[in-house]
Amino acid sequence: GGSSPSSPTMTRLIFYFLRPPVGGVEAANSCLVYTNPVSNSPAIQVQHLTDKGVGQLNEDQYLIDPGKGLFAVFDGATSLIPYSSPEGDTGGLIAARIAKDVFARSTGSLPEAALQANRAIETTHQKLQIDTTSNARRFSSTAAVVKIIGKQAELLQVGDSVIIVVYKDGRVELPFGYPDHDLEIMRDWLKLANQGETGIRDKIQSQ
């Protein structure tokens, strides 16, 4: 929790399969569908743990809805130019709450819910009169979402919240890999530092 575009914290959603999926993985946009041949109604056990991390607030949100077979974590990312509401909420926390609420209400596919969440966050920017001509002011959130539908599990990962699949035979898989979104920023920072530049943070924020 409490992550920012330059912090190393990571939120994970670990998803256990009773058996390896037969026939591999079906890809649909940024979403994956796994097939579990064992049961139409697999037994589900849910545990969750959240930690504030190094930020001002815990910006993590989690969604547990066994009735819909929907399980998700959202890790808000505080903008480089911070925002705080009158109630003391950061932009990252606001974005994570919006994403959670949208996915909880959505009746469509996971990619559709992600687009709905994007639009809802953008609407909030407008209501709060956030100047989004600079990306450094935008609120954002990651998402790691699993939706179990019969024998299938639909997976969606946005940002660096990672879905980890652990099979009964002990194999571990990251279906989407681990996207390190900070790597390019760190490379730019190092390049400017090696050139003897000053005010590097301002230069990075203006990009």
JSON list of C-alpha atoms in Angstrom, two decimals, residues 4-5 77-84 91-92 130-131 134-139 201-202 205-206:
[
{"chain": "A", "resi": 4, "resn": "SER", "atom": "CA", "xyz": [3.80, 6.04, -5.70]},
{"chain": "A", "resi": 5, "resn": "PRO", "atom": "CA", "xyz": [5.22, 6.03, -9.23]},
{"chain": "A", "resi": 77, "resn": "ALA", "atom": "CA", "xyz": [-0.58, 5.38, -6.71]},
{"chain": "A", "resi": 78, "resn": "THR", "atom": "CA", "xyz": [-0.12, 8.88, -5.37]},
{"chain": "A", "resi": 79, "resn": "SER", "atom": "CA", "xyz": [0.55, 11.43, -8.10]},
{"chain": "A", "resi": 80, "resn": "LEU", "atom": "CA", "xyz": [4.03, 12.94, -8.33]},
{"chain": "A", "resi": 81, "resn": "ILE", "atom": "CA", "xyz": [2.40, 16.27, -7.51]},
{"chain": "A", "resi": 82, "resn": "PRO", "atom": "CA", "xyz": [0.40, 15.14, -4.47]},
{"chain": "A", "resi": 83, "resn": "TYR", "atom": "CA", "xyz": [-3.30, 15.77, -3.91]},
{"chain": "A", "resi": 84, "resn": "SER", "atom": "CA", "xyz": [-5.11, 15.64, -0.57]},
{"chain": "A", "resi": 91, "resn": "GLY", "atom": "CA", "xyz": [-5.38, 10.83, -5.01]},
{"chain": "A", "resi": 92, "resn": "GLY", "atom": "CA", "xyz": [-4.12, 7.26, -5.01]},
{"chain": "A", "resi": 130, "resn": "ILE", "atom": "CA", "xyz": [-7.40, 18.54, -11.37]},
{"chain": "A", "resi": 131, "resn": "ASP", "atom": "CA", "xyz": [-5.14, 19.89, -14.13]},
{"chain": "A", "resi": 134, "resn": "SER", "atom": "CA", "xyz": [0.43, 17.14, -16.65]},
{"chain": "A", "resi": 135, "resn": "ASN", "atom": "CA", "xyz": [0.44, 13.39, -15.94]},
{"chain": "A", "resi": 136, "resn": "ALA", "atom": "CA", "xyz": [2.21, 14.20, -12.68]},
{"chain": "A", "resi": 137, "resn": "ARG", "atom": "CA", "xyz": [-1.15, 15.31, -11.22]},
{"chain": "A", "resi": 138, "resn": "ARG", "atom": "CA", "xyz": [-3.22, 12.30, -12.28]},
{"chain": "A", "resi": 139, "resn": "PHE", "atom": "CA", "xyz": [-4.67, 9.83, -9.76]},
{"chain": "A", "resi": 201, "resn": "ARG", "atom": "CA", "xyz": [12.80, 15.53, -10.00]},
{"chain": "A", "resi": 202, "resn": "ASP", "atom": "CA", "xyz": [11.25, 18.58, -11.68]},
{"chain": "A", "resi": 205, "resn": "GLN", "atom": "CA", "xyz": [7.85, 15.31, -13.58]},
{"chain": "A", "resi": 206, "resn": "SER", "atom": "CA", "xyz": [7.63, 17.58, -16.61]}
]
